[in-house]
């Protein structure tokens, strides 16, 4: 016999002999047996598995016969469950796994045990687990989307000169947990607010790649223009009077590497 877990009032009987009594034992269920009769009514528990029913007849002379044994397969009830993340980053592809039923269907119409989908906004997924004999169950799984965007970054000074230390500061809608900085595609720092000194003038492509605490990724890039602020001083006169002012002809400069 096969029943569903939790089934109630299931009837079992043996051929009755006048004057005999019947002693029953049911594994995994509670039974009602009036006056040691040849039939019982069983309320099965919720634990599935192969269960045993044993009955022994005692005749009107008090003699016991052989045990009669039968087995009942108690089927598990559908118990829909969804395994998967509940917090993701925008655009992240997630995998949801269906559990708890011999037959399943997602609210998307898919009957596959695994559902893969890219999440762009807060979403809900419903799973239906069903058995033609033991009914249907459902589970709801909500997914919250976390926004993370690195809008831009600043560099100070805004127009750096060669050999001048520049500090970079990113701007985002969440605190950065990890950052990687690149200049012309070459890595130079993992600091959140790094410093860098350019030794040549020109236009430099600076890029930051960052993660927040939720593991969401974004990046931003900008062109930093480094100027050559070279200055050369050539004296137009000298006074060799040992007063340490223009005693010698000397060219001085700044901003030249």
C-alpha positions as MATLAB code, in Angstrom:
seq = 'XXXXXXXXXXXXXXXXXXXXXXXXXXXXXXXXXXXXXXXXXXXXXXXXXXXXXXXXXXXXXXXXXXXXXXXXXXXXXXXXXXXXXXXXXXXXXXXXXXXXXXXXXXXXXXXXXXXXXXXXXXXXXXXXXXXXXXXXXXXXXXXXXXXXXXXXXXXXXXXXXXXXXXXXXXXXXXXXXXXXXXXXXXXXXXXXXXXXXXXXXXXXXXXXXXXXXXXXXXXXXXXXXXXXXXXXXXXXXXXXXXXXXXXXXXXXXXXXX';
ca = [
       0.000    0.000    0.000;
       1.077    3.599   -0.509;
      -0.147    6.587    1.458;
       0.881   10.194    1.911;
       2.583   11.337    5.090;
      -0.016   12.603    7.536;
      -2.826   10.519    6.014;
      -5.612    9.836    8.484;
      -8.187    7.069    8.811;
      -6.465    4.549    6.537;
      -8.194    1.164    6.905;
      -6.380   -2.196    7.118;
      -7.923   -5.606    7.765;
      -7.346   -9.370    7.739;
      -9.814  -12.223    7.264;
     -11.790  -12.609   10.440;
     -12.262  -15.880   12.259;
     -15.211  -16.095   14.677;
     -14.041  -16.023   18.276;
     -10.480  -14.863   17.447;
      -8.735  -11.785   18.716;
      -6.208   -9.756   16.727;
      -3.220   -7.902   18.126;
      -1.804   -5.152   15.949;
       1.434   -3.221   15.871;
       1.934   -0.275   13.516;
       5.293    1.380   12.892;
       5.114    5.127   12.320;
       1.416    5.592   12.953;
      -1.328    5.612   15.547;
      -4.155    3.117   15.164;
      -7.611    2.476   16.557;
      -8.659   -1.125   17.156;
     -11.885   -1.844   19.003;
     -12.036   -5.091   20.980;
      -9.028   -6.588   19.194;
     -10.946   -6.801   15.948;
      -9.616   -7.884   12.566;
      -9.508   -4.330   11.203;
      -7.813   -1.100   12.275;
      -7.846    2.579   11.322;
      -4.413    4.248   11.108;
      -3.399    7.894   11.327;
       0.038    8.022    9.715;
       2.735   10.376   10.970;
       4.658   12.930    8.920;
       7.860   10.915    8.711;
       8.099    9.264    5.277;
       9.541    5.824    4.629;
       8.689    2.162    4.442;
       6.584    1.287    7.486;
       5.638   -2.122    8.889;
       2.253   -3.393   10.082;
       2.183   -6.614   12.108;
      -0.906   -8.511   13.231;
      -1.098  -11.739   15.281;
      -4.276  -13.795   15.641;
      -5.264  -15.496   18.912;
      -7.984  -18.108   18.447;
     -10.838  -18.918   20.824;
      -8.641  -21.509   22.554;
      -5.984  -18.937   23.394;
      -3.451  -20.131   20.851;
      -1.447  -17.582   18.831;
      -0.855  -17.968   15.145;
       2.001  -16.728   12.993;
       2.608  -13.027   12.566;
       1.200  -11.466    9.420;
       3.408   -8.645    8.135;
       2.689   -6.070    5.483;
       4.548   -2.927    4.442;
       3.217    0.514    3.679;
       5.170    3.136    1.753;
       4.540    6.516    3.373;
       5.306    9.106    0.725;
       6.759   12.491    1.708;
       4.528   15.483    1.240;
       5.672   18.087   -1.269;
       7.769   20.635    0.614;
       8.700   23.428   -1.781;
      11.941   25.216   -0.999;
      14.197   27.533   -2.994;
      17.946   27.689   -2.481;
      19.635   30.854   -3.706;
      20.840   34.331   -2.771;
      18.498   36.926   -1.342;
      20.737   39.970   -1.871;
      22.461   40.595   -5.217;
      24.020   43.412   -7.220;
      22.181   44.983  -10.127;
      22.644   42.938  -13.294;
      24.058   39.943  -11.436;
      23.117   36.496  -12.763;
      21.849   34.221  -10.027;
      21.070   30.531   -9.787;
      17.959   29.381   -7.918;
      17.562   25.679   -7.112;
      14.240   23.947   -6.558;
      13.931   21.539   -3.639;
      11.204   19.463   -2.061;
       9.090   17.812   -4.712;
       9.087   15.086   -7.340;
       7.564   17.563   -9.792;
       8.191   21.301   -9.815;
       7.226   24.412  -11.739;
       8.468   27.996  -11.426;
       6.223   31.013  -11.822;
       8.207   31.676  -15.009;
       6.791   28.458  -16.475;
      10.083   26.577  -16.301;
      10.061   23.015  -14.968;
      13.840   22.789  -14.699;
      15.294   22.143  -11.223;
      17.616   25.138  -11.614;
      16.589   28.603  -12.708;
      19.232   31.046  -13.937;
      18.282   34.674  -14.360;
      19.908   38.126  -14.428;
      18.457   40.412  -11.742;
      18.077   44.126  -12.515;
      15.513   45.068   -9.859;
      13.892   43.684   -6.713;
      12.262   40.400   -7.734;
      10.139   37.556   -6.370;
      10.053   33.958   -7.554;
       7.440   31.325   -6.739;
       8.096   27.594   -6.828;
       5.342   24.976   -6.944;
       6.197   21.424   -5.852;
       3.502   18.828   -6.460;
       2.712   15.147   -6.391;
      -0.289   13.668   -8.173;
      -1.149   11.718   -5.032;
       0.011   13.908   -2.175;
      -0.944   17.407   -3.287;
       0.952   20.643   -3.880;
       3.130   23.059   -1.931;
       4.603   26.450   -2.811;
       7.523   28.620   -1.748;
       8.257   32.314   -2.271;
      11.806   33.644   -2.680;
      12.477   37.394   -2.628;
      15.644   38.942   -4.030;
      16.736   42.469   -3.108;
      18.978   44.379   -5.502;
      21.814   46.468   -4.107;
      22.860   49.547   -6.073;
      26.530   50.406   -6.392;
      27.915   53.079   -8.658;
      31.242   54.830   -8.785;
      30.164   58.141  -10.263;
      33.591   59.664  -10.758;
      36.718   60.669   -8.885;
      38.603   63.871   -8.260;
      42.283   64.556   -8.481;
      43.971   67.267   -6.479;
      45.425   69.405   -7.801;
      43.070   69.453  -10.777;
      45.820   70.451  -13.208;
      48.922   68.830  -11.779;
      52.400   69.701  -12.860;
      55.154   67.187  -13.418;
      56.823   66.044  -10.185;
      53.780   67.243   -8.227;
      52.023   64.754   -5.939;
      48.409   64.112   -6.952;
      45.729   62.679   -4.620;
      42.743   60.780   -6.098;
      39.362   60.588   -4.323;
      36.500   58.419   -5.662;
      32.825   59.387   -5.412;
      30.215   56.614   -5.093;
      26.819   55.844   -3.567;
      28.374   53.389   -1.095;
      31.612   52.975    0.777;
      34.356   51.282   -1.189;
      35.732   48.099    0.313;
      38.363   47.319   -2.340;
      39.850   49.449   -5.091;
      42.350   49.024   -7.905;
      43.775   52.056   -9.698;
      45.300   52.130  -13.164;
      47.113   54.744  -15.229;
      47.084   54.032  -18.952;
      45.976   50.449  -18.088;
      48.932   49.899  -15.756;
      48.112   49.113  -12.139;
      49.588   51.482   -9.564;
      47.666   51.281   -6.263;
      45.060   49.464   -4.146;
      44.503   52.378   -1.774;
      41.048   53.935   -1.617;
      42.613   57.425   -1.897;
      45.967   56.894   -3.575;
      48.664   59.410   -4.412;
      50.763   59.517   -7.537;
      53.485   61.694   -9.039;
      53.690   62.160  -12.796;
      57.165   62.705  -14.208;
      56.163   63.634  -17.733;
      53.572   66.021  -19.141;
      50.646   64.745  -21.184;
      47.158   63.275  -21.008;
      46.808   60.200  -18.760;
      43.844   57.830  -18.638;
      43.199   57.134  -14.937;
      40.768   54.361  -13.982;
      39.454   52.983  -10.694;
      37.796   49.560  -10.306;
      35.990   49.087   -6.990;
      33.894   46.722   -4.884;
      31.595   47.610   -1.998;
      30.867   45.468    1.066;
      28.071   43.618   -0.741;
      30.544   42.521   -3.413;
      29.110   44.767   -6.122;
      31.504   46.049   -8.771;
      31.755   49.289  -10.715;
      34.433   51.433  -12.321;
      35.079   54.990  -13.458;
      37.758   56.623  -15.591;
      38.864   60.108  -16.561;
      41.643   61.910  -18.373;
      44.135   63.752  -16.186;
      46.133   66.421  -17.964;
      49.643   66.928  -16.574;
      51.235   70.218  -17.554;
      54.865   71.175  -17.920;
      55.410   74.215  -15.739;
      59.078   74.584  -16.685;
      60.786   77.863  -15.804;
      64.297   79.002  -16.670;
      66.084   82.009  -15.136;
      68.986   83.502  -17.065;
      70.656   86.477  -15.373;
      71.157   89.532  -17.545;
      73.924   91.023  -15.429;
      76.539   90.046  -12.849;
      78.289   92.027  -10.137;
      81.511   90.394   -9.007;
      81.831   92.272   -5.736;
      81.568   89.278   -3.402;
      78.266   90.411   -1.949;
      76.788   86.987   -2.904;
      74.271   88.627   -5.165;
      74.818   87.882   -8.833;
      78.519   87.302   -8.256;
      78.484   84.490  -10.861;
      76.657   83.804  -14.084;
      74.356   80.872  -13.305;
      71.246   79.558  -15.109;
      68.586   78.176  -12.773;
      65.367   76.260  -13.625;
      62.349   74.504  -12.160;
      59.799   72.043  -13.499;
      62.322   70.269  -15.777;
      62.839   66.560  -15.120;
];
